[in-house]
Structures are given as structure tokens and as C-alpha cells.
XYZ file of C-alpha atoms in Angstrom:
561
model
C -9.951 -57.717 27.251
C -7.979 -55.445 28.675
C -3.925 -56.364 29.436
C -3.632 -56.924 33.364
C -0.632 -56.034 33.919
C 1.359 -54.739 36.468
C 4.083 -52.124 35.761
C 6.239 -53.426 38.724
C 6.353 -57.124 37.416
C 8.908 -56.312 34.907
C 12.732 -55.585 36.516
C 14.882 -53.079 35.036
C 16.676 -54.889 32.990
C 14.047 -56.743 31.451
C 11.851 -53.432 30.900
C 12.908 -53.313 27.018
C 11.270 -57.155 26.853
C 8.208 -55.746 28.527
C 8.213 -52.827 25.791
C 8.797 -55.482 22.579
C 6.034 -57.838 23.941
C 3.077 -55.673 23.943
C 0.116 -57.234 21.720
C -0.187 -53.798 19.280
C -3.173 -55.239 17.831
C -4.916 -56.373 21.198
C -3.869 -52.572 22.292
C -5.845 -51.136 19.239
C -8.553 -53.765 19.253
C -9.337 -52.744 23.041
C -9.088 -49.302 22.659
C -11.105 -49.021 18.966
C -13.912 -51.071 21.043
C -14.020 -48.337 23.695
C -13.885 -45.784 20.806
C -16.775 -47.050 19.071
C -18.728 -47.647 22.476
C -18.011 -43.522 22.669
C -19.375 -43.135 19.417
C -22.840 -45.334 20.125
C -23.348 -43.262 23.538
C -23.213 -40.009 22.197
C -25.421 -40.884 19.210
C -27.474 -41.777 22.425
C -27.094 -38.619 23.890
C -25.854 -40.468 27.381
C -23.396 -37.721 28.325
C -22.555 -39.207 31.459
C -21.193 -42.628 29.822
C -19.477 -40.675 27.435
C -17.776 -39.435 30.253
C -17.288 -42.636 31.970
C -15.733 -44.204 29.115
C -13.712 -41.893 27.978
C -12.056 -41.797 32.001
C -11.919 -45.536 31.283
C -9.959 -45.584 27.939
C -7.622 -42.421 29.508
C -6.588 -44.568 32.272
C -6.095 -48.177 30.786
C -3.030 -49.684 30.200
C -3.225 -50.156 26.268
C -4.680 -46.576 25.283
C -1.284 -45.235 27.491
C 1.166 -47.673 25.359
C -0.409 -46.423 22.216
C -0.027 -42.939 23.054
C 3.462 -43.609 23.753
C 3.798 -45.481 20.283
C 2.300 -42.574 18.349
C 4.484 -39.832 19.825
C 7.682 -41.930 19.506
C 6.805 -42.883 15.941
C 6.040 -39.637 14.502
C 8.603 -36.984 12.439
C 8.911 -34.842 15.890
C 9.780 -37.920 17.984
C 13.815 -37.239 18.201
C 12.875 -33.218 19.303
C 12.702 -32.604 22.963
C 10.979 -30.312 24.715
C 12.388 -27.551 27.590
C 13.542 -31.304 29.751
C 15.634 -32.258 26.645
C 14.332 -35.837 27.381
C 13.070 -38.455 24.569
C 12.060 -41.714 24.864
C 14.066 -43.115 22.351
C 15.085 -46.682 23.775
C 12.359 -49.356 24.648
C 13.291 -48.962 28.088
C 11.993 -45.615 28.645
C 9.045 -46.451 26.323
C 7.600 -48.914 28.927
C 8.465 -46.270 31.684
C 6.772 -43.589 29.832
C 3.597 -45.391 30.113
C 3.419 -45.304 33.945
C 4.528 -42.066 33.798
C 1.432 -40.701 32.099
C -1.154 -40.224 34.861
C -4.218 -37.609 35.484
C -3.007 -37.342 39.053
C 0.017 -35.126 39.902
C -0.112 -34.222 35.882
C 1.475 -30.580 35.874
C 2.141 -29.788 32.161
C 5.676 -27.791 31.327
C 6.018 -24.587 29.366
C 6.502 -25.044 25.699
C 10.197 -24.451 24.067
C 9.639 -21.500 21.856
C 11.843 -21.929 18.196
C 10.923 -20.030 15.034
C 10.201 -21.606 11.474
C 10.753 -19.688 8.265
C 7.570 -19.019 6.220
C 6.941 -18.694 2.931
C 6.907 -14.621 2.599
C 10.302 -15.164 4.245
C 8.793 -13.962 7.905
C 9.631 -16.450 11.091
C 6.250 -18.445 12.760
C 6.800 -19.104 16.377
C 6.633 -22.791 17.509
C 5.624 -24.207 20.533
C 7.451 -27.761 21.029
C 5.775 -29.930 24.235
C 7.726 -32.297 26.212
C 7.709 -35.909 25.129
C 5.251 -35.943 28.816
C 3.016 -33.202 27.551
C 2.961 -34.839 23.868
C 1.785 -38.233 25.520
C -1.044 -36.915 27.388
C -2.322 -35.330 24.770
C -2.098 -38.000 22.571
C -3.746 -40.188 25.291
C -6.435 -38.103 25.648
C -6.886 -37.385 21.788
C -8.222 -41.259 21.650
C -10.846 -40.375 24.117
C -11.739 -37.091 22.259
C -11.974 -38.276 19.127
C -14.277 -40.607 18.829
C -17.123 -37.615 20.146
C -15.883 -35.001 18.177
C -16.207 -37.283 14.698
C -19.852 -37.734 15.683
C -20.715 -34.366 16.742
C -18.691 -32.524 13.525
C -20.284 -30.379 10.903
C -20.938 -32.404 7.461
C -19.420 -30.058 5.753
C -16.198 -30.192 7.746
C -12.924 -31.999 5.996
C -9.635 -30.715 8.199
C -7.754 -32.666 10.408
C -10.269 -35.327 10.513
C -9.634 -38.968 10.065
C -10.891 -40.387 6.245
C -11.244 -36.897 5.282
C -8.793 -35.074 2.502
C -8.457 -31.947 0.591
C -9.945 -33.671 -2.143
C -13.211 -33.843 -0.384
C -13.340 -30.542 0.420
C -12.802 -29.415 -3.186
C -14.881 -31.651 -4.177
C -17.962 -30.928 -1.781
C -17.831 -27.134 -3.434
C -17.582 -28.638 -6.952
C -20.841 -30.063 -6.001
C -22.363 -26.908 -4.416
C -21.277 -24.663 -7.043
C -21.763 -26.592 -10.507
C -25.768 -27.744 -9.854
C -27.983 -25.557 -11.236
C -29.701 -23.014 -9.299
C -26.597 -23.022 -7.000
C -25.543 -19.586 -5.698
C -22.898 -18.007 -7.225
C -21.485 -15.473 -5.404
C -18.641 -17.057 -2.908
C -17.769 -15.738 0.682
C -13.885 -16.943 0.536
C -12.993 -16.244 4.029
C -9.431 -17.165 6.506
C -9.399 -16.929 10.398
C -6.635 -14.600 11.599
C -4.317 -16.584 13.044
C -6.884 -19.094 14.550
C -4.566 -21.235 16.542
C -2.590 -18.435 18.167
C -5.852 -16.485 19.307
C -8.725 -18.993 20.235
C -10.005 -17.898 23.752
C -9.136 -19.763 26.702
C -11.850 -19.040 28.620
C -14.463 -19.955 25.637
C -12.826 -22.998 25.208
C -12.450 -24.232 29.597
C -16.395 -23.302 29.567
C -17.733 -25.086 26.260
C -15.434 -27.840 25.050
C -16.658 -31.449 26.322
C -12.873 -32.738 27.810
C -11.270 -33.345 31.087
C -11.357 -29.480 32.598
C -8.264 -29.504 34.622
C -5.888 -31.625 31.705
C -7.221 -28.874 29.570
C -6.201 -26.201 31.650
C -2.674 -27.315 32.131
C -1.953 -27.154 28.408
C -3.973 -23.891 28.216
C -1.525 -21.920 30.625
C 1.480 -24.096 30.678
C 3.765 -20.793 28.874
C 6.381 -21.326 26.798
C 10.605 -20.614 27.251
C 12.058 -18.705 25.076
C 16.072 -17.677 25.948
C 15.504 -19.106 29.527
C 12.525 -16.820 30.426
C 9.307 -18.109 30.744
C 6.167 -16.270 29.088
C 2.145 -16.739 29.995
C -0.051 -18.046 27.496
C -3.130 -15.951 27.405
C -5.200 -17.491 24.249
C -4.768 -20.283 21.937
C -4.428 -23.443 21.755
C -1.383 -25.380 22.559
C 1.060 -24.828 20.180
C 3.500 -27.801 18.705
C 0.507 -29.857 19.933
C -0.959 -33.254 19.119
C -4.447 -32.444 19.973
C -4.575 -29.084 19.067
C -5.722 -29.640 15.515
C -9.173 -31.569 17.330
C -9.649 -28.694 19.633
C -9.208 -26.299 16.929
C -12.415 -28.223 14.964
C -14.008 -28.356 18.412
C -14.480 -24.976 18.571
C -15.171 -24.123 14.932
C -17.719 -26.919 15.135
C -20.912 -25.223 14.859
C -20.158 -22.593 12.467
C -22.325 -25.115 9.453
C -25.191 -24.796 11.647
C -25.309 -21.659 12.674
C -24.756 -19.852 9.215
C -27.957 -21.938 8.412
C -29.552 -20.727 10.882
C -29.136 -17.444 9.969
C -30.394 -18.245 6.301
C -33.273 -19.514 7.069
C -32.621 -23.211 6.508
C -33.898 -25.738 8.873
C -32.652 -29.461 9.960
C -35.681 -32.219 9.547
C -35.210 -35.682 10.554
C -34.294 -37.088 7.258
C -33.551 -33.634 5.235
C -33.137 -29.942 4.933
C -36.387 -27.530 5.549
C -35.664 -24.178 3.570
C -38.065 -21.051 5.220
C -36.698 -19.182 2.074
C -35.093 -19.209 -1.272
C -32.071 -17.760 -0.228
C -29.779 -21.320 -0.561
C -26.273 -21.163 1.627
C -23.706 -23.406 1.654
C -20.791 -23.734 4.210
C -17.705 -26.034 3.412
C -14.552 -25.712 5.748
C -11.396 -27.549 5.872
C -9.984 -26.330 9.619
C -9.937 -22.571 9.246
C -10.739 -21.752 5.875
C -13.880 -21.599 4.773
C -15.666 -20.617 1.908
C -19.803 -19.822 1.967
C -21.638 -19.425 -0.707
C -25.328 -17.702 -2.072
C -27.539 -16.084 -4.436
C -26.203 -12.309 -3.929
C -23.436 -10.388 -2.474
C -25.415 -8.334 -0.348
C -26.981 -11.202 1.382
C -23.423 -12.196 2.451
C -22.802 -8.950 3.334
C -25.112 -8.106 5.249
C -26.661 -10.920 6.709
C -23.975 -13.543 6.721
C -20.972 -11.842 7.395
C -21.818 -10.262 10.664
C -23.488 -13.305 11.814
C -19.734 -15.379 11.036
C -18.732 -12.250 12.724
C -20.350 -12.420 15.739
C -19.811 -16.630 15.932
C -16.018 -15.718 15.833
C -16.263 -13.030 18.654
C -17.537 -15.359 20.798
C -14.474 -17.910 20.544
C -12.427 -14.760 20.809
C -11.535 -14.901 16.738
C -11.991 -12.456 13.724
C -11.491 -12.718 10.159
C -8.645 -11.526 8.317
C -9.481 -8.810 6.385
C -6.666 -9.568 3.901
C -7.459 -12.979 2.841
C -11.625 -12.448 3.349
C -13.069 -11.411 -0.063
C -16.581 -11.998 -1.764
C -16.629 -12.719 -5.152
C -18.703 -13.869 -7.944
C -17.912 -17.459 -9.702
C -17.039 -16.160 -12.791
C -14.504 -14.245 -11.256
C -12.903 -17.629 -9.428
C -11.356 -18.029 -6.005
C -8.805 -20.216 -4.741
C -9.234 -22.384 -2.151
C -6.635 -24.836 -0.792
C -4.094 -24.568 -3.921
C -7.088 -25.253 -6.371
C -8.970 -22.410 -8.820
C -13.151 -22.846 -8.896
C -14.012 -20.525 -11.637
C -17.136 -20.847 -13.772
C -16.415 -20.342 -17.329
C -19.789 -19.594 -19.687
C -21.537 -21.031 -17.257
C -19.252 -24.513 -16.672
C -17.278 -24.902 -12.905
C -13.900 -25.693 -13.354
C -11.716 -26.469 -11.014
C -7.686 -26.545 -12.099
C -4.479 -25.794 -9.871
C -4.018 -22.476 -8.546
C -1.577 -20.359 -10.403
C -0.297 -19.673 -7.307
C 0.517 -23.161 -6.059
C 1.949 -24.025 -9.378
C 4.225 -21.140 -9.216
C 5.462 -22.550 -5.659
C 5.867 -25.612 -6.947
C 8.515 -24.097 -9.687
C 10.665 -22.216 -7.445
C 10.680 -25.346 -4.905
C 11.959 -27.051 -8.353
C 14.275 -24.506 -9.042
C 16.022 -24.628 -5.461
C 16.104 -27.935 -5.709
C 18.145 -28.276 -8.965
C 20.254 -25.274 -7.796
C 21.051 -27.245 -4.860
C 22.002 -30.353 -6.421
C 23.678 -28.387 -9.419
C 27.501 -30.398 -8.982
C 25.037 -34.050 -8.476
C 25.010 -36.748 -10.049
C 21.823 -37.348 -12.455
C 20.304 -40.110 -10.636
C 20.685 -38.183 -7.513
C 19.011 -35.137 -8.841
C 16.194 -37.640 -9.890
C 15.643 -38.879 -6.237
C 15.172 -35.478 -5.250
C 13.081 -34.143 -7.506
C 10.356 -37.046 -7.786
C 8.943 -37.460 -4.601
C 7.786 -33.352 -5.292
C 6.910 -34.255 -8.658
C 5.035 -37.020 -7.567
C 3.291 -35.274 -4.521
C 1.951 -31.792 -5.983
C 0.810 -34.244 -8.941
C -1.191 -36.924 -6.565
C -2.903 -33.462 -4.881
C -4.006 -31.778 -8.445
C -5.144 -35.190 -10.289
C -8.892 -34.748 -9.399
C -9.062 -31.241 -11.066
C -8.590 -29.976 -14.794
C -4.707 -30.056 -14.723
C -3.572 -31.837 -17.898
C -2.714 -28.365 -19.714
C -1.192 -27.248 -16.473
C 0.650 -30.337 -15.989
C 1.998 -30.687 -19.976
C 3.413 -26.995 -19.116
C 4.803 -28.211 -16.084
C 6.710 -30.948 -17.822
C 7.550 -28.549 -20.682
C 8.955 -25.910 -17.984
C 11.030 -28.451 -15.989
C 12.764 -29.979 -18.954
C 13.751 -26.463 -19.725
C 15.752 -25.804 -16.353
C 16.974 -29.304 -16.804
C 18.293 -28.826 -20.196
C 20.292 -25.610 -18.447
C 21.202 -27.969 -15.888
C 22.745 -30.061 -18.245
C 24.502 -27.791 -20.475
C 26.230 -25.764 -17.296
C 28.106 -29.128 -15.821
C 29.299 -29.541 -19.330
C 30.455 -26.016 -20.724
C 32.295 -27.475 -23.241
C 30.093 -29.704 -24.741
C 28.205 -29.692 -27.730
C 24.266 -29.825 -27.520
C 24.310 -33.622 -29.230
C 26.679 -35.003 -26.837
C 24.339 -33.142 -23.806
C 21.400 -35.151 -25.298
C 23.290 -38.533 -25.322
C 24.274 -38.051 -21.840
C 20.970 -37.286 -19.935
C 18.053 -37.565 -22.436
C 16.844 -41.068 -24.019
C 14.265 -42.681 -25.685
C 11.971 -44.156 -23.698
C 8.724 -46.244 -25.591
C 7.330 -43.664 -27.754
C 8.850 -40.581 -26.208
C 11.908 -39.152 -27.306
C 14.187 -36.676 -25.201
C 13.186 -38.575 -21.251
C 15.454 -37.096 -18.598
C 16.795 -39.899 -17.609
C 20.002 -42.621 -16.847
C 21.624 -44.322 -19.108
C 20.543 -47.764 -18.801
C 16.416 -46.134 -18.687
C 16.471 -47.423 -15.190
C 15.831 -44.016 -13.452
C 13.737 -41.441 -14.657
C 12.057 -38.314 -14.249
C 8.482 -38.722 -13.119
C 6.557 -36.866 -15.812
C 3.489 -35.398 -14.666
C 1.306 -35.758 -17.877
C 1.628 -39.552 -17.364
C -0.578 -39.389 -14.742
C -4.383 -39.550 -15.788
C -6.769 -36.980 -14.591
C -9.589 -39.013 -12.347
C -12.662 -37.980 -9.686
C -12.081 -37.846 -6.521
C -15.391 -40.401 -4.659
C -16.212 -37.592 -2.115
C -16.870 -38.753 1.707
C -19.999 -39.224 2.738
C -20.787 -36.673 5.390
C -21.851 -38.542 7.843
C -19.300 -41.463 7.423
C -17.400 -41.920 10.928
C -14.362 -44.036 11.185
C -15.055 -45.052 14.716
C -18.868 -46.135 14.075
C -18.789 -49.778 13.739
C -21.987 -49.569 11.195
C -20.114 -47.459 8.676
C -17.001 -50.264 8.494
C -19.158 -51.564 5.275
C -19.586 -47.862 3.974
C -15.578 -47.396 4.601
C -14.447 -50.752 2.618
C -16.583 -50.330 -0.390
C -15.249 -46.843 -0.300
C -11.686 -48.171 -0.268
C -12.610 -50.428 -3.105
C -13.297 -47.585 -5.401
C -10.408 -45.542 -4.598
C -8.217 -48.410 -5.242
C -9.747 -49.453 -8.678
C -9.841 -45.520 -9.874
C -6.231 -45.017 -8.627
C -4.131 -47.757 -7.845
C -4.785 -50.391 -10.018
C -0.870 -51.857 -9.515
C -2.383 -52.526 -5.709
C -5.301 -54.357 -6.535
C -3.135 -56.193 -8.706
C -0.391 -57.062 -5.672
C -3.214 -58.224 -3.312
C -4.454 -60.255 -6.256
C -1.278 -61.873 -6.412
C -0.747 -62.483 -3.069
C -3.538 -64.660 -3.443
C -2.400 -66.342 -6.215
C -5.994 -64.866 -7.864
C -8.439 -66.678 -4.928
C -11.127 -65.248 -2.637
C -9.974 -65.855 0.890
C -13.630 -66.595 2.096
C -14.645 -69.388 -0.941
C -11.034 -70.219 -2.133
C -12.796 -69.818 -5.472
C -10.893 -67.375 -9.015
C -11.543 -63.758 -8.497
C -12.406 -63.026 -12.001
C -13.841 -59.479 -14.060
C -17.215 -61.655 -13.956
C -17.326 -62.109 -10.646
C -16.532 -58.684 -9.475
C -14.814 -58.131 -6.138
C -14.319 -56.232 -2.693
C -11.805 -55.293 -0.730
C -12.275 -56.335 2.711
C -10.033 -55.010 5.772
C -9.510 -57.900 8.198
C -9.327 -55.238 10.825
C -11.614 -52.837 11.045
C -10.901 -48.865 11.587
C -13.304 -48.674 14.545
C -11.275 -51.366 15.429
C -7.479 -49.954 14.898
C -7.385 -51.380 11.752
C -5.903 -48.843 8.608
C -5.862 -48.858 4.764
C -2.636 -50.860 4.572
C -1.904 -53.521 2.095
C -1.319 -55.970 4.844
C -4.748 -55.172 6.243
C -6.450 -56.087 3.046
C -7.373 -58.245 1.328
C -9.951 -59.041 -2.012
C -13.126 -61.205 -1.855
C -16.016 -61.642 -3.991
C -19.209 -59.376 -3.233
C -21.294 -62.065 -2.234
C -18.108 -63.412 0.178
C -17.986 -59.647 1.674
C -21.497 -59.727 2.243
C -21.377 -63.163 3.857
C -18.317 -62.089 6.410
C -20.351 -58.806 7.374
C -23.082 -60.738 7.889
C -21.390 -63.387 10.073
C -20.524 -60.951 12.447
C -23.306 -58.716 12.599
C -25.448 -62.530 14.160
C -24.031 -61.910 17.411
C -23.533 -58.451 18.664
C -19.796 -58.204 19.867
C -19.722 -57.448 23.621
C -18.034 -54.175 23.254
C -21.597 -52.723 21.943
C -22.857 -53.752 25.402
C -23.116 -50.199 27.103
């Protein structure tokens, strides 16, 4: 049930109270069961109580405190907009959320600042006030919920449950069956954010018209001038990502179109041979086919003409058609067929950038102490290696190991000049189990995190019709979890397992390799609920099934449209 509250009940000085009592999980328990009413109406095709309830979740009390949550939570949160105001202390939190109303909502020109790329050009950056940030955020958890249902299969970016990884691995599967086509369509929008027409998008997209139109044209500020925006989305913004994928939606089903391939009830009708596949993860794409010409000529301009419309066109520069034995990168990862076999390994361009991050790194930290050097260096280690573990990356992640010991040994032997090459070795590289020569501390309590360590595993692509909001997938989404957790993070399972001193919550009974077991979230995600440890927890199959069933006997009254 919704929180009745009034926002003049609480005086000024007890405002930061009001703030610090707020039930967080009866805020995303009432505003996941609005989501996933959303979700059933549009599978119903009931427009108009789409509508309804999405005016209902934009205006309730809870959705507003947990728009203000998100946008004072996030990396951005201490970064003001052209106001210079943030709602750092609790006290402005709870004002915030009164402040964030459809009526009277005027939305302020972005602050323009520029960001260093990595061809060592500036990109322009629009940065919303923490006002503009809110709304958007509060009317992201309306938006959502429809977009999710209405999205192409095939479509991974900015989308909630959805990685790289499943984008890499939806063209492994394309690519590697046989008869698959094998000549690739790698194509990039030119700059697809900055150039999306306004006009397209106030006429097509399904949100709140006039909201939509104030970020549209709100300008931006740049050295105390303000400046029209005439296309694009809103820069710097929360929702932008969503409205990005709501215009690109589409482009799956219209590409098949075009190749003959029609949508049955329960699968795909093909009027021809010519087999086309379409994976995107926001805007970059690849397609691919039998023959070059048939991209060419017949897919090309029809991606062409889809783009034209939206007011976008392809960058000639990063478009390219290519055959599979020639290989094409696609979000840092190679997919080249070699004699016939699809492999997919890390791009040697993203393994170059990882090098040169390395080598700025330990050129920054070149007078630092050892341990210190370590700290900085592992978390990049650690995150380029957690990307490229699904893919063939063992040789290029032995090399990797072999190149950074190398600028480490250099590291090494320029703070001590005068030292011999043994006494180098004694200092900073030790015996750890069976390997010899470990960059690491003295007492082995710190070291480096070696990327060959790490074993080479699958990634369990998404379904592509799973939907985090849609109450009927919650089963699909926790027996997902469960294999993700025993493939990768078996130290996890083991944690929960030990938080539960080995038992099944449900049947207090020993979770044992016999018995098998599930990992249950005790909140769901259409409910708010996330992947956390402290949402989990691990019950026998049978247990799982039992829970599910228990409260599938009643339907919950949120499902009551």
C-alpha cells in the first residue's frame, strides 16, 4: 500500500527524521508492483492503462523518494548542475521529493564541460540539475517497465539483466551453427546520442509529451551563454540511455522484414533462404548473411533508410562488411572463424588499451610504495579480466601476465639504481605455492592479481524474452542466478552456505551435493529486489519449487488490473 503521507506533517527540523524513516523496501515493493502491473497491460495491449499507471507510479509518494535515492546515490551525485545545488543532507532529500512535480515542471539548460577521449579529442557533456536528474529518474520507473517488454530480442545495451557477455555471446551462437551466414555487416551510429531527431522522437516515443519536451529543448550553458538544443537526446542524462533503445527499437524487425523472414506465433517463418541476423548492444550493431552483396544492396539501404527516419546515419568510418574469416571486433572482443571454427578472444585493440592504462598507472605511482602500487593496479587487472573470461583469452592473458611483470621488474630496478638484480628479487618477488617470482609483499599478504589464475568459463546467455519486471520470469531469473553463481563464484555460494550454517531455510534440513540446491531471492526483481548476497539465500529444488508454488495459490492483488 502506498505511504499516506503528508509532506507538511514533518517540521523543519525534524525533516532529516522524515528522510531516515522511509520504508526503502515498502518504496520498492509498491513501485515494482506497479512496474509489473505495466508490464501485464502492455502484454495486453491496454494502452490506455499503461498510461494510467504509469501517471499513477509518476505521481506517488514512494516512486518520487526513490528517484531521489538513485540520483543522490550515484557517482554524479556531488556534481551540480547550472543552480550549483545538491541534495546532499537528508534534509533537502525529503524536500526534493515534493519538489518533483509534472505541474509547473520547467526543465533548466544543461552545464556544458568537456571530457578527454581516448584519441586525445574533448566530448562535450551535458550535466542536468539535481531537479532535471530526478524527474528523469522518476519517470525512467514508469518507462521502463514498457520498453523491457516491447524491446528487440536481440537487444543487450543499457537494459536491466543484460551484459556484454550476452551480446557476444548471442553472435557466437549466430555465427558458429552451421549453415550460418558468414559475411558480417559491422556497423556504428554516428554520434547517435548527439543527433537523434527531436521531432521523430515527440511524435513516436510512448512517454509523457510535454516532460519530454522540456528535456528535448532545455539548451545547455556554456561560459554564461545559453545555446538551443536542436536534436538529441538529453545529454548527462539518466533516461537518455532508455530513449536511446526506444528509438533504435525496431531496427531487429525491420531488417527481417526486409529479408524476407516472418514472425509466427511460436517461431520464425523464412519466405527465403537468405538467413539474417541482427544483434545490437545500444548503437552498435552487427548483421549478418549469406553474401556481401545481399548486405549491400538490400540491407544496407534499408538500415539506411530506418536511420533517416530517426534523423541518424551510419558512420562511414567504423561501418565495414566483412567475411568471418577475416574477423571483426565488436565490443573489445575478436569473432574470427579459423578453418572453419568461431573464435572469439580479446581484441588486440582493447588489450593494447589495457597496457598503456597499465603503464600510466605504474608511471604514476613510480616513487609508491609496493602495496600501494598493488591497490592500484588490481581492481584494472581484475576488471578487463572479469570482461574477457567467457572468450579464448588464456594465451592472451599468460602474455598479459608475462608483459606486466616486465614493466614491473623496470619498476623495481629504477627505485633501486644501485642494487643488484638478487637483492631486487628479495625485495618485491616471492614464492608463492608453486610459483616462483609473485610480485608481491613481503609477508605474501598482498599480491598482484595474475590474470592466468582466472579460469576461462561460458557465459549462460539471457533468454530473449526474459523481463526483469514480469513477475512470471522471477523463476527463469533465480535459476539463472544459480548458474552464474556455481560457474563463477563458487566462494559466494559457499558464504550463503555458511550463513546458514549448511541448512535450507524452507525445511531446516543439510544442503548437501545429493540434494542439489537453488538460490532463491527473498525479494523479487519485479519486486525491487537485486542479486545481492543479502537478498539470497540457498534452498533445496524441491523447497524452491514449494515457495513458488505457495505464492502463485493466491494471485497477489497487484496483478488485479
Amino acid at each position: 500500500m502506498q505511504m499516506n503521507c503528508s509532506y507538511e506533517q514533518c517540521a523543519p527540523i525534524n525533516e532529516a527524521q522524515c528522510w531516515s524513516n522511509i520504508d526503502w523496501k515498502a518504496a520498492k515493493r509498491y513501485v515494482g508492483s506497479l512496474q509489473a502491473r505495466i508490464v501485464k497491460a502492455v502484454k495486453q495491449g491496454r494502452k490506455g492503462k499503461v498510461k494510467s499507471l504509469q501517471w499513477l507510479l509518476t505521481h506517488s509518494f514512494y516512486a518520487k523518494a526513490l528517484a531521489v535515492k538513485q540520483v543522490t546515490e550515484n557517482k554524479g551525485r556531488k556534481t551540480s548542475g547550472i543552480d550549483g545545488e545538491t541534495w546532499q543532507s537528508a534534509t533537502k532529500k525529503w524536500r526534493a521529493i515534493s519538489s518533483l512535480k509534472r505541474s509547473g515542471y520547467k526543465a533548466s539548460p544543461l552545464r556544458r564541460v568537456f571530457i578527454p577521449k581516448s584519441n586525445g579529442q574533448r566530448r562535450p557533456l551535458g550535466i542536468p540539475t539535481m531537479l532535471d536528474r530526478g524527474m528523469q529518474a522518476l519517470y525512467l520507473l514508469a518507462v521502463e517497465p514498457e520498453v523491457e517488454t516491447n524491446s528487440d530480442g536481440n537487444s543487450f545495451g543499457f537494459r536491466k539483466q543484460r551484459s556484454c557477455a550476452d551480446a557476444i555471446e548471442q553472435c557466437f551462437k549466430v555465427l558458429c551453427r552451421k549453415g550460418a551466414g558468414e559475411w558480417v555487416l559491422d556497423a556504428d551510429i554516428k554520434g547517435c546520442f548527439d543527433n537523434i531527431s527531436h521531432e521523430w522522437m515527440l511524435k513516436h516515443l510512448s512517454i509523457d509529451k510535454p516532460i519530454l519536451s522540456q528535456w528535448l529543448n532545455a539548451g545547455f550553458m556554456e561560459s554564461g551563454k545559453v545555446y538551443p538544443t536542436l536534436a538529441g537526446t538529453p545529454q548527462g542524462g539518466i533516461i537518455s540511455p532508455t530513449l536511446m533503445n526506444m528509438v533504435l527499437n525496431q531496427l531487429q524487425g525491420t531488417i527481417e522484414e526486409a529479408s524476407g523472414v516472418k514472425r509466427g506465433k511460436h517461431r520464425e517463418i523464412r519466405s527465403n533462404v537468405k538467413r539474417v541476423s541482427v544483434i545490437r548492444y545500444a548503437d552498435d550493431f552487427v548483421v549478418t548473411a549469406h553474401s556481401q552483396a545481399f548486405l549491400v544492396d538490400t540491407i544496407l539501404p534499408c538500415i539506411n533508410e530506418f536511420m533517416s527516419q530517426r534523423g541518424l546515419a551510419l558512420s562511414p568510418e567504423k561501418t565495414h562488411v566483412r567475411h568471418i574469416s577475416e574477423g571483426f571486433d565488436f565490443l573489445g572482443q575478436n569473432l574470427r572463424k579459423y578453418n572453419g571454427k568461431l573464435l572469439v578472444k580479446p581484441s588486440s585493440k582493447s588489450a593494447l588499451h589495457l597496457m598503456n592504462k597499465l603503464r600510466l598507472t605504474i608511471t604514476k605511482y613510480r616513487s609508491s610504495r609496493q602495496d600501494r602500487l598493488i591497490f592500484q593496479l588490481n581492481p584494472i587487472l581484475r576488471g578487463w579480466c572479469n570482461y574477457h573470461r567467457h572468450s579464448v583469452a588464456k594465451e592472451v592473458f599468460c602474455k598479459i601476465d608475462s608483459d606486466i611483470w616486465l614493466l614491473l621488474w623496470k619498476w623495481a630496478c629504477r627505485r633501486h639504481p644501485r642494487k643488484g638484480k638478487h637483492w631486487i628479487r628479495a625485495r618485491y618477488f616471492h614464492s608463492v605455492g608453486a610459483r616462483n617470482w609473485t610480485f608481491c609483499t613481503g609477508d605474501k599478504q598482498i599480491a598482484l592479481f595474475r590474470l592466468a589464475a582466472i579460469p576461462i568459463v561460458r557465459h549462460p546467455k539471457i533468454n530473449s524474452d526474459a523481463n526483469p519486471y514480469d513477475p512470471t520470469h522471477e523463476t527463469y531469473f533465480e535459476s539463472r542466478l544459480d548458474v552464474l553463481i556455481n560457474s563463477r563464484n563458487k566462494e559466494r555460494l559457499h558464504r550463503l552456505l555458511s550463513r546458514q550454517n549448511g541448512e535450507c531455510l524452507y525445511c531446516k534440513r543439510k544442503i548437501t551435493a545429493k540434494t542439489g540446491w537453488n538460490i532463491h531471492r527473498l525479494v523479487p526483481l519485479y519486486l525491487g529486489g537485486d542479486n545481492k548476497t543479502s537478498n539470497t539465500v540457498v534452498v533445496h529444488p524441491s523447497c524452491h519449487n514449494s515457495i513458488h508454488k505457495s505464492k502463485n495459490t493466491a494471485a497477489p492483488s497487484y496483478m488485479a488490473l
